[in-house]
Coordinates of C-alpha atoms in Angstrom, one line a residue:
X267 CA 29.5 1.4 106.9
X268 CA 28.5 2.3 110.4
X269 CA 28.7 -0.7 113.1
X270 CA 26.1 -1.1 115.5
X271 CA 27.4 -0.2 119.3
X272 CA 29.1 -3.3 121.2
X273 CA 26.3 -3.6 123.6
X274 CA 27.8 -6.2 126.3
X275 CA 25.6 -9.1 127.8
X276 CA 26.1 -10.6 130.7
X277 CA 26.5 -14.7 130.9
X278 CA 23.3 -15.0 133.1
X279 CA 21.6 -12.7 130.4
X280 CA 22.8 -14.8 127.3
X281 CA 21.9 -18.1 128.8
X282 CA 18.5 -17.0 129.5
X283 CA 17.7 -15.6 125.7
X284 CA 19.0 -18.5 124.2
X285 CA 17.9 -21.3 126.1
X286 CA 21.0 -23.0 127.2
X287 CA 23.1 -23.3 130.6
X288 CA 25.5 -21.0 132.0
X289 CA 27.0 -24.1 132.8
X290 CA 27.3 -25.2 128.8
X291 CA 28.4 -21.8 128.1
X292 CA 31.3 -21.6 130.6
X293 CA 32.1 -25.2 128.5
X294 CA 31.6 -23.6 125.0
X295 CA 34.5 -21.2 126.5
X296 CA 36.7 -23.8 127.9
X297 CA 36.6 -25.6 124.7
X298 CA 37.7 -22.5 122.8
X299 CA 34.0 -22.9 120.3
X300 CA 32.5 -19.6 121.9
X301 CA 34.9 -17.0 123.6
X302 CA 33.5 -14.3 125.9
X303 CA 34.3 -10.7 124.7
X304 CA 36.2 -10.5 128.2
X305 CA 35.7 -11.8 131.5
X306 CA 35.8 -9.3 134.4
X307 CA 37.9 -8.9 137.3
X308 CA 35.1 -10.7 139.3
X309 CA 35.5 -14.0 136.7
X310 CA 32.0 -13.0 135.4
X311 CA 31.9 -13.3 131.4
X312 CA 30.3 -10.9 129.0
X313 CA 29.8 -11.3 125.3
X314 CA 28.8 -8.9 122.4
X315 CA 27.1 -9.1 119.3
X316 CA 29.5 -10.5 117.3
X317 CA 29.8 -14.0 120.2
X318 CA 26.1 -13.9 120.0
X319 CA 26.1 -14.6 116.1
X320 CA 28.4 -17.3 116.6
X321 CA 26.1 -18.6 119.4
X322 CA 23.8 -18.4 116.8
X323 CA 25.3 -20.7 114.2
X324 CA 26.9 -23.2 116.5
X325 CA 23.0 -23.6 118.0
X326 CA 21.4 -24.3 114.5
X327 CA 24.5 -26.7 113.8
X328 CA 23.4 -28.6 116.8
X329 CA 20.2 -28.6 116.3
X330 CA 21.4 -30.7 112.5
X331 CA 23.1 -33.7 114.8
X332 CA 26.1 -32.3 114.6
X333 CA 29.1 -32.6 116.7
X334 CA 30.8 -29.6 118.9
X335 CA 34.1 -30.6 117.1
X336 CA 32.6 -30.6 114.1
X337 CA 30.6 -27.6 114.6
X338 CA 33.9 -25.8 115.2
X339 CA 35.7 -26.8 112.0
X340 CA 33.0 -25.3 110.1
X341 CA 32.7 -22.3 112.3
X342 CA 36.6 -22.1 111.3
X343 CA 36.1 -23.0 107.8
X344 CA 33.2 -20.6 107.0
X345 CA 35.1 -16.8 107.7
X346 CA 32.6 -14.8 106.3
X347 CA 29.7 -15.1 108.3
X348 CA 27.2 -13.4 105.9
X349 CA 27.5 -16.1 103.9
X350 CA 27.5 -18.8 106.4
X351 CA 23.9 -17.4 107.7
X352 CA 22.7 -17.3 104.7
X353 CA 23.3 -20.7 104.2
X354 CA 21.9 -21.9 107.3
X355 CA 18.7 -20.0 106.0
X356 CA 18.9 -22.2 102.6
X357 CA 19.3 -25.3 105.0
X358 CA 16.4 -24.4 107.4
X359 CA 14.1 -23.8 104.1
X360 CA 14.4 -27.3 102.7
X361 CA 14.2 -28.3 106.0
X362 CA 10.9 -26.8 106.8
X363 CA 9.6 -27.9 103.1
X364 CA 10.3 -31.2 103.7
X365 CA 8.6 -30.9 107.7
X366 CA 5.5 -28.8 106.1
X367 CA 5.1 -32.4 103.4
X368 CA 5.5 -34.9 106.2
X369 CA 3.0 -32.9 108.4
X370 CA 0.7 -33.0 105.4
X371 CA 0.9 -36.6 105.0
X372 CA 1.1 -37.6 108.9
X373 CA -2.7 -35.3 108.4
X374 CA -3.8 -37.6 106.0
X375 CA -3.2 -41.1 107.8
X376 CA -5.0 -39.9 110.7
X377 CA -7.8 -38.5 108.9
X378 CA -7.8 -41.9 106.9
X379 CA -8.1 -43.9 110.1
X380 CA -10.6 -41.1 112.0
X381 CA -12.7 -41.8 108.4
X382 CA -12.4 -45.5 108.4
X383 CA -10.3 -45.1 105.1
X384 CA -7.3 -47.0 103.4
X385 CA -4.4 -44.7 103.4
X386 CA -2.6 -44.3 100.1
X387 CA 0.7 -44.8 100.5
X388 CA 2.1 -42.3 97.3
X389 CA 0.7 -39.2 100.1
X390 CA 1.0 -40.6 103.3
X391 CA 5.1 -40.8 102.3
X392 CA 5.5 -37.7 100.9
X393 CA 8.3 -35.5 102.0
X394 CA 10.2 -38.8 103.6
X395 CA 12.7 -39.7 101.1
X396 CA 13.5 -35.5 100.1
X397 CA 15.9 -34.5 102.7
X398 CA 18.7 -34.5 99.9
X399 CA 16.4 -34.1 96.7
X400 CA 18.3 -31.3 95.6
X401 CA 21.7 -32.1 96.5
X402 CA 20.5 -34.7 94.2
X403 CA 19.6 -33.0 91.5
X404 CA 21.8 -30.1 91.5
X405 CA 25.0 -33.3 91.2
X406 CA 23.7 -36.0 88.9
X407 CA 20.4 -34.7 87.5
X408 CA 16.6 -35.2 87.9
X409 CA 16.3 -38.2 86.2
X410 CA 18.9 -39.8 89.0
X411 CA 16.9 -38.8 91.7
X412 CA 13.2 -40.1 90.2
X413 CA 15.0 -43.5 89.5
X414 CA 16.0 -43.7 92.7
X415 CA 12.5 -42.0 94.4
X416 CA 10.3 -44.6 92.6
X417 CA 12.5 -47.4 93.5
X418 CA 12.2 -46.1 97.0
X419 CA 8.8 -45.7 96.8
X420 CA 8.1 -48.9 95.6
X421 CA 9.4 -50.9 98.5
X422 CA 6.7 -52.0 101.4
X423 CA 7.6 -51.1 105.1
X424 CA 9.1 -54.4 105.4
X425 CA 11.9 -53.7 102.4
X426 CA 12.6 -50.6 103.4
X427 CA 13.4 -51.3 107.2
X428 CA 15.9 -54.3 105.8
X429 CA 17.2 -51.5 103.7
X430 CA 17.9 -49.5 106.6
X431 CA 19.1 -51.8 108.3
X432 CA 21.5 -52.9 105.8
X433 CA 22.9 -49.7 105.8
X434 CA 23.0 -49.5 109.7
X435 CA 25.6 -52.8 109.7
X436 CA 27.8 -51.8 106.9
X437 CA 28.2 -48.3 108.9
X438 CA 29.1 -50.3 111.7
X439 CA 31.6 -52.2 109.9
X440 CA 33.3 -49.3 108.8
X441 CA 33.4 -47.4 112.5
X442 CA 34.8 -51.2 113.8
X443 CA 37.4 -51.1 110.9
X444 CA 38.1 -47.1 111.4
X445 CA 38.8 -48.1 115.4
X446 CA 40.9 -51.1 115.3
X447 CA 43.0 -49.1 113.0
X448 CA 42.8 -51.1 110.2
X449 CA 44.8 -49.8 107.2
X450 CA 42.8 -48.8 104.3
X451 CA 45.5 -50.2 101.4
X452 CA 44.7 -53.9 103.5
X453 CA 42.6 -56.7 102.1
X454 CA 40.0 -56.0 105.1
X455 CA 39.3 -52.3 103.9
X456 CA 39.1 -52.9 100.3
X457 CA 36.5 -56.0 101.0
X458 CA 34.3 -53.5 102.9
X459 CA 35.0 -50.9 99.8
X460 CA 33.6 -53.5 97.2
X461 CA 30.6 -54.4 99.5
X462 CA 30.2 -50.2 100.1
X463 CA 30.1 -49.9 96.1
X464 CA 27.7 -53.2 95.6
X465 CA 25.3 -51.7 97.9
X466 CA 25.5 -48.4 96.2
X467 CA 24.9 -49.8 93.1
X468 CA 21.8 -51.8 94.4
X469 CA 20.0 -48.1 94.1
X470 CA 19.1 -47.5 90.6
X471 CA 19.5 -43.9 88.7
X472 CA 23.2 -43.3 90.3
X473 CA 25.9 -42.4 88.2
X474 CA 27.1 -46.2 88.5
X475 CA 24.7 -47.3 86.2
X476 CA 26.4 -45.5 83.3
X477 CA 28.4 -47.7 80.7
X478 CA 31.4 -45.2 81.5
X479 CA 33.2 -47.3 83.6
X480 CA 35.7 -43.4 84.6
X481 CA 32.6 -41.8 85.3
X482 CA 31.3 -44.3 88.0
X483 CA 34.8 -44.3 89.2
X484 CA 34.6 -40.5 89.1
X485 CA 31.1 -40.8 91.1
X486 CA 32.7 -43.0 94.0
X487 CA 35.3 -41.1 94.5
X488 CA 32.9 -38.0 95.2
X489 CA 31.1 -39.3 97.2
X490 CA 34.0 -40.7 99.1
X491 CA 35.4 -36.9 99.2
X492 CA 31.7 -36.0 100.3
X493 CA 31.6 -38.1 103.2
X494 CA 34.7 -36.5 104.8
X495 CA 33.6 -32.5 103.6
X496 CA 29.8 -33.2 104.9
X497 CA 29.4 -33.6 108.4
X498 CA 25.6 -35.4 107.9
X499 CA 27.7 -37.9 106.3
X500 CA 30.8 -37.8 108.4
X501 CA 28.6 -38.7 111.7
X502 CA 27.4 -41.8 110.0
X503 CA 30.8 -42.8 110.3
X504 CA 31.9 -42.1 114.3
X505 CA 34.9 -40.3 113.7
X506 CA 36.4 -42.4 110.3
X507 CA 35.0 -40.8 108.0
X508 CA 38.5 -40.0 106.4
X509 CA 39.1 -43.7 106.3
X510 CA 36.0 -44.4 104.4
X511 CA 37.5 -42.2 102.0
X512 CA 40.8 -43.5 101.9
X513 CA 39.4 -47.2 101.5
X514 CA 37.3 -46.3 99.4
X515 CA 39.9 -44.3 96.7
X516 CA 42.5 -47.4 97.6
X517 CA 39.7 -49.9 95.7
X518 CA 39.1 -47.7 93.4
X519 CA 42.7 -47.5 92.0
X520 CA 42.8 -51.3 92.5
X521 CA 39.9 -52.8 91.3
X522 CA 39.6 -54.2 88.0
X523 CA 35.4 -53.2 87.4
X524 CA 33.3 -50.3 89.3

Protein backbone atom coordinates (compact mmCIF):
# COMPACT_ATOMS: atom_id res chain seq x y z
CA UNK A 1 0.00 0.00 0.00
CA UNK A 2 1.55 3.32 -0.90
CA UNK A 3 1.12 6.17 1.91
CA UNK A 4 0.17 9.47 0.90
CA UNK A 5 3.33 12.12 1.54
CA UNK A 6 3.43 13.67 5.18
CA UNK A 7 2.58 17.06 4.03
CA UNK A 8 3.19 19.33 7.36
CA UNK A 9 0.63 22.18 8.35
CA UNK A 10 1.39 24.75 10.20
CA UNK A 11 -0.67 25.63 13.61
CA UNK A 12 -1.98 29.04 12.11
CA UNK A 13 -2.99 26.89 8.96
CA UNK A 14 -4.83 24.05 10.89
CA UNK A 15 -6.71 26.43 13.05
CA UNK A 16 -7.97 28.29 10.16
CA UNK A 17 -9.40 25.02 8.13
CA UNK A 18 -10.97 23.73 11.00
CA UNK A 19 -12.51 26.46 12.73
CA UNK A 20 -11.03 26.36 16.10
CA UNK A 21 -8.30 28.58 18.06
CA UNK A 22 -4.69 28.31 17.94
CA UNK A 23 -5.23 28.92 21.45
CA UNK A 24 -7.53 25.49 21.90
CA UNK A 25 -5.07 23.78 19.88
CA UNK A 26 -1.90 24.61 21.90
CA UNK A 27 -4.53 23.18 24.94
CA UNK A 28 -5.51 19.99 22.89
CA UNK A 29 -1.44 19.63 23.13
CA UNK A 30 -0.96 20.45 26.61
CA UNK A 31 -3.58 17.98 27.51
CA UNK A 32 -1.81 15.18 25.57
CA UNK A 33 -5.66 14.77 23.25
CA UNK A 34 -3.87 16.14 19.99
CA UNK A 35 -0.01 16.06 19.71
CA UNK A 36 1.80 18.08 17.10
CA UNK A 37 3.96 15.95 14.60
CA UNK A 38 6.89 18.19 16.06
CA UNK A 39 7.37 21.60 17.21
CA UNK A 40 10.19 23.60 15.71
CA UNK A 41 13.17 25.15 17.10
CA UNK A 42 11.11 28.47 17.05
CA UNK A 43 8.18 26.72 19.45
CA UNK A 44 5.92 26.87 16.31
CA UNK A 45 3.86 23.48 15.95
CA UNK A 46 3.19 21.55 12.80
CA UNK A 47 0.94 18.60 12.38
CA UNK A 48 0.42 16.02 9.52
CA UNK A 49 -2.21 13.99 8.21
CA UNK A 50 -2.44 11.48 10.46
CA UNK A 51 -3.03 14.66 13.74
CA UNK A 52 -5.44 16.06 11.31
CA UNK A 53 -7.67 12.76 11.38
CA UNK A 54 -7.55 12.70 14.98
CA UNK A 55 -8.60 16.45 14.93
CA UNK A 56 -11.20 15.11 12.98
CA UNK A 57 -12.79 12.68 15.31
CA UNK A 58 -12.14 14.45 18.55
CA UNK A 59 -14.30 17.53 16.65
CA UNK A 60 -17.34 15.31 15.74
CA UNK A 61 -17.12 13.86 19.36
CA UNK A 62 -17.58 17.35 20.62
CA UNK A 63 -19.85 18.27 18.51
CA UNK A 64 -22.09 14.84 20.36
CA UNK A 65 -21.79 16.67 24.03
CA UNK A 66 -19.10 14.99 24.81
CA UNK A 67 -16.37 15.65 27.19
CA UNK A 68 -12.44 16.20 26.19
CA UNK A 69 -11.68 13.40 28.87
CA UNK A 70 -14.06 11.43 27.52
CA UNK A 71 -13.30 12.08 24.03
CA UNK A 72 -9.80 10.86 24.75
CA UNK A 73 -10.70 7.47 26.20
CA UNK A 74 -12.41 6.65 23.18
CA UNK A 75 -9.79 8.09 20.97
CA UNK A 76 -7.57 5.48 23.11
CA UNK A 77 -10.04 2.83 23.07
CA UNK A 78 -10.83 2.92 19.26
CA UNK A 79 -6.95 1.93 17.64
CA UNK A 80 -8.07 1.41 14.35
CA UNK A 81 -9.17 4.45 13.05
CA UNK A 82 -10.89 3.04 9.78
CA UNK A 83 -13.28 1.67 11.83
CA UNK A 84 -13.72 4.47 14.20
CA UNK A 85 -14.65 6.89 11.07
CA UNK A 86 -16.76 4.72 9.83
CA UNK A 87 -18.64 4.67 12.74
CA UNK A 88 -18.82 8.26 13.22
CA UNK A 89 -20.37 8.06 9.64
CA UNK A 90 -23.11 5.45 10.96
CA UNK A 91 -23.69 8.08 13.92
CA UNK A 92 -23.86 11.21 11.76
CA UNK A 93 -26.55 9.18 9.42
CA UNK A 94 -29.06 8.53 12.11
CA UNK A 95 -28.37 11.68 13.17
CA UNK A 96 -29.21 13.49 10.04
CA UNK A 97 -32.45 11.04 9.60
CA UNK A 98 -33.73 11.94 12.70
CA UNK A 99 -32.78 16.18 11.86
CA UNK A 100 -34.29 15.63 8.09
CA UNK A 101 -37.95 14.12 10.33
CA UNK A 102 -37.88 16.97 12.85
CA UNK A 103 -37.34 19.53 9.99
CA UNK A 104 -40.26 17.98 8.26
CA UNK A 105 -42.45 18.24 11.16
CA UNK A 106 -41.17 21.81 12.47
CA UNK A 107 -42.51 22.49 8.25
CA UNK A 108 -45.74 21.30 9.10
CA UNK A 109 -46.64 23.32 12.34
CA UNK A 110 -45.68 26.43 10.72
CA UNK A 111 -47.52 25.76 7.61
CA UNK A 112 -50.49 24.66 10.04
CA UNK A 113 -50.43 28.02 11.75
CA UNK A 114 -49.54 30.20 8.28
CA UNK A 115 -52.96 28.10 7.06
CA UNK A 116 -54.98 28.69 10.15
CA UNK A 117 -54.94 24.84 10.68
CA UNK A 118 -54.83 22.46 13.75
CA UNK A 119 -51.52 20.73 13.87
CA UNK A 120 -51.70 16.95 14.20
CA UNK A 121 -49.64 15.95 16.74
CA UNK A 122 -48.73 12.11 15.28
CA UNK A 123 -46.45 14.49 12.40
CA UNK A 124 -45.59 17.45 14.07
CA UNK A 125 -43.53 14.93 16.59
CA UNK A 126 -42.09 12.83 14.32
CA UNK A 127 -38.40 12.24 14.53
CA UNK A 128 -38.38 13.47 18.47
CA UNK A 129 -38.49 10.31 20.33
CA UNK A 130 -35.83 8.26 17.52
CA UNK A 131 -32.50 9.32 18.61
CA UNK A 132 -31.95 5.61 20.00
CA UNK A 133 -34.67 3.77 17.87
CA UNK A 134 -32.23 1.42 16.73
CA UNK A 135 -30.12 0.91 19.59
CA UNK A 136 -33.47 -0.08 20.56
CA UNK A 137 -34.28 -2.45 18.34
CA UNK A 138 -31.12 -3.95 17.46
CA UNK A 139 -31.06 -4.96 21.89
CA UNK A 140 -34.65 -5.91 22.82
CA UNK A 141 -36.57 -5.92 19.58
CA UNK A 142 -39.17 -3.84 17.63
CA UNK A 143 -42.01 -4.61 19.57
CA UNK A 144 -39.96 -2.95 22.76
CA UNK A 145 -39.49 0.14 21.11
CA UNK A 146 -43.34 0.59 19.56
CA UNK A 147 -44.57 -0.10 23.20
CA UNK A 148 -42.58 2.37 24.43
CA UNK A 149 -43.02 4.98 21.15
CA UNK A 150 -46.87 4.81 21.57
CA UNK A 151 -46.76 5.25 25.24
CA UNK A 152 -44.55 8.25 24.47
CA UNK A 153 -46.64 9.42 22.00
CA UNK A 154 -49.58 9.37 23.90
CA UNK A 155 -48.61 11.72 26.59
CA UNK A 156 -49.76 15.64 26.14
CA UNK A 157 -46.86 18.33 26.47
CA UNK A 158 -47.76 18.61 30.00
CA UNK A 159 -46.93 14.65 30.84
CA UNK A 160 -44.06 14.58 28.98
CA UNK A 161 -42.23 17.72 30.57
CA UNK A 162 -43.09 16.00 34.25
CA UNK A 163 -41.58 13.06 32.62
CA UNK A 164 -38.50 14.94 31.89
CA UNK A 165 -38.34 16.42 34.61
CA UNK A 166 -38.54 13.33 36.65
CA UNK A 167 -35.71 12.07 35.08
CA UNK A 168 -33.79 15.41 35.54
CA UNK A 169 -34.04 15.05 39.63
CA UNK A 170 -33.36 11.37 39.89
CA UNK A 171 -30.00 12.26 37.70
CA UNK A 172 -29.30 14.77 40.17
CA UNK A 173 -29.68 12.47 42.95
CA UNK A 174 -27.36 10.25 41.68
CA UNK A 175 -24.43 13.06 40.74
CA UNK A 176 -25.18 14.32 44.70
CA UNK A 177 -24.80 10.65 45.83
CA UNK A 178 -21.69 10.04 43.27
CA UNK A 179 -20.02 13.45 44.99
CA UNK A 180 -20.54 13.04 48.59
CA UNK A 181 -18.95 9.65 48.11
CA UNK A 182 -21.58 7.67 49.16
CA UNK A 183 -20.87 3.96 49.05
CA UNK A 184 -22.91 2.03 46.58
CA UNK A 185 -23.32 -1.40 49.04
CA UNK A 186 -25.12 1.59 51.59
CA UNK A 187 -28.80 1.84 52.29
CA UNK A 188 -28.73 5.38 50.49
CA UNK A 189 -27.46 3.96 47.05
CA UNK A 190 -29.60 0.89 46.95
CA UNK A 191 -32.89 3.28 47.83
CA UNK A 192 -31.92 5.39 44.73
CA UNK A 193 -31.37 1.87 42.80
CA UNK A 194 -34.99 0.72 43.60
CA UNK A 195 -36.47 4.23 42.67
CA UNK A 196 -33.83 4.07 39.31
CA UNK A 197 -35.56 0.52 38.46
CA UNK A 198 -39.38 1.77 39.38
CA UNK A 199 -39.02 4.57 37.10
CA UNK A 200 -37.59 2.30 34.42
CA UNK A 201 -40.25 0.08 34.75
CA UNK A 202 -42.95 2.99 34.53
CA UNK A 203 -42.04 2.73 30.54
CA UNK A 204 -43.80 -0.12 29.03
CA UNK A 205 -42.24 -2.68 26.25
CA UNK A 206 -38.73 -3.00 28.35
CA UNK A 207 -37.41 -6.14 29.07
CA UNK A 208 -38.76 -5.69 32.78
CA UNK A 209 -42.03 -6.38 31.84
CA UNK A 210 -41.21 -10.02 31.14
CA UNK A 211 -42.40 -12.73 33.72
CA UNK A 212 -38.57 -13.89 33.84
CA UNK A 213 -37.67 -12.41 36.78
CA UNK A 214 -33.23 -13.28 35.55
CA UNK A 215 -33.98 -11.71 32.36
CA UNK A 216 -35.09 -8.28 33.89
CA UNK A 217 -32.25 -8.71 36.21
CA UNK A 218 -30.17 -9.41 33.17
CA UNK A 219 -31.67 -6.20 31.46
CA UNK A 220 -30.65 -3.86 34.51
CA UNK A 221 -27.63 -4.83 34.76
CA UNK A 222 -26.98 -3.86 30.96
CA UNK A 223 -28.01 -1.10 31.11
CA UNK A 224 -26.12 -0.32 34.24
CA UNK A 225 -22.86 -1.69 32.13
CA UNK A 226 -24.18 0.71 29.30
CA UNK A 227 -24.27 3.76 31.25
CA UNK A 228 -20.49 3.47 32.12
CA UNK A 229 -19.36 2.13 28.21
CA UNK A 230 -21.65 5.03 26.62
CA UNK A 231 -20.57 8.38 27.07
CA UNK A 232 -24.35 9.93 26.05
CA UNK A 233 -25.24 8.11 29.02
CA UNK A 234 -22.20 8.65 31.15
CA UNK A 235 -22.61 12.66 30.97
CA UNK A 236 -26.09 12.29 32.31
CA UNK A 237 -24.34 11.25 35.27
CA UNK A 238 -21.36 14.22 35.89
CA UNK A 239 -18.58 12.05 36.33
CA UNK A 240 -20.53 8.81 38.48
CA UNK A 241 -21.43 7.06 36.06
CA UNK A 242 -19.39 3.96 37.44
CA UNK A 243 -21.28 4.35 40.65
CA UNK A 244 -24.58 4.19 39.05
CA UNK A 245 -23.42 1.00 37.90
CA UNK A 246 -22.03 -0.27 40.97
CA UNK A 247 -25.42 0.77 42.96
CA UNK A 248 -27.18 -0.40 40.67
CA UNK A 249 -25.54 -4.33 40.36
CA UNK A 250 -25.31 -4.02 44.46
CA UNK A 251 -29.49 -3.94 44.45
CA UNK A 252 -29.57 -6.19 42.06
CA UNK A 253 -27.81 -8.99 43.93
CA UNK A 254 -29.84 -7.83 47.01
CA UNK A 255 -33.11 -7.30 46.19
CA UNK A 256 -35.70 -9.85 46.67
CA UNK A 257 -38.05 -8.73 43.23
CA UNK A 258 -36.84 -6.73 39.97
Amino acid sequence: MQHPEQTEYSISYVSRVAGISSRTLRHYDHIGLLVPDHVAQNGYRFYTQNQLIRLQRILLLRDMGLKLEHIAEILEAQRDEREALANHIQQLQVQRRTIDRQIRALEHTISALENGENMKPETSFDGFNDQYKEEVVERWGSEAYNSSNQWWRSKNAEEQSDFFAQVKELNQAWVDAGANKIDPESEIALNLAGRHVRWLRSVPGTPLDSPDPEQRRTYVISLAEMYVADDRFAKNYGGHAQFVCDALKAYVIKATEI
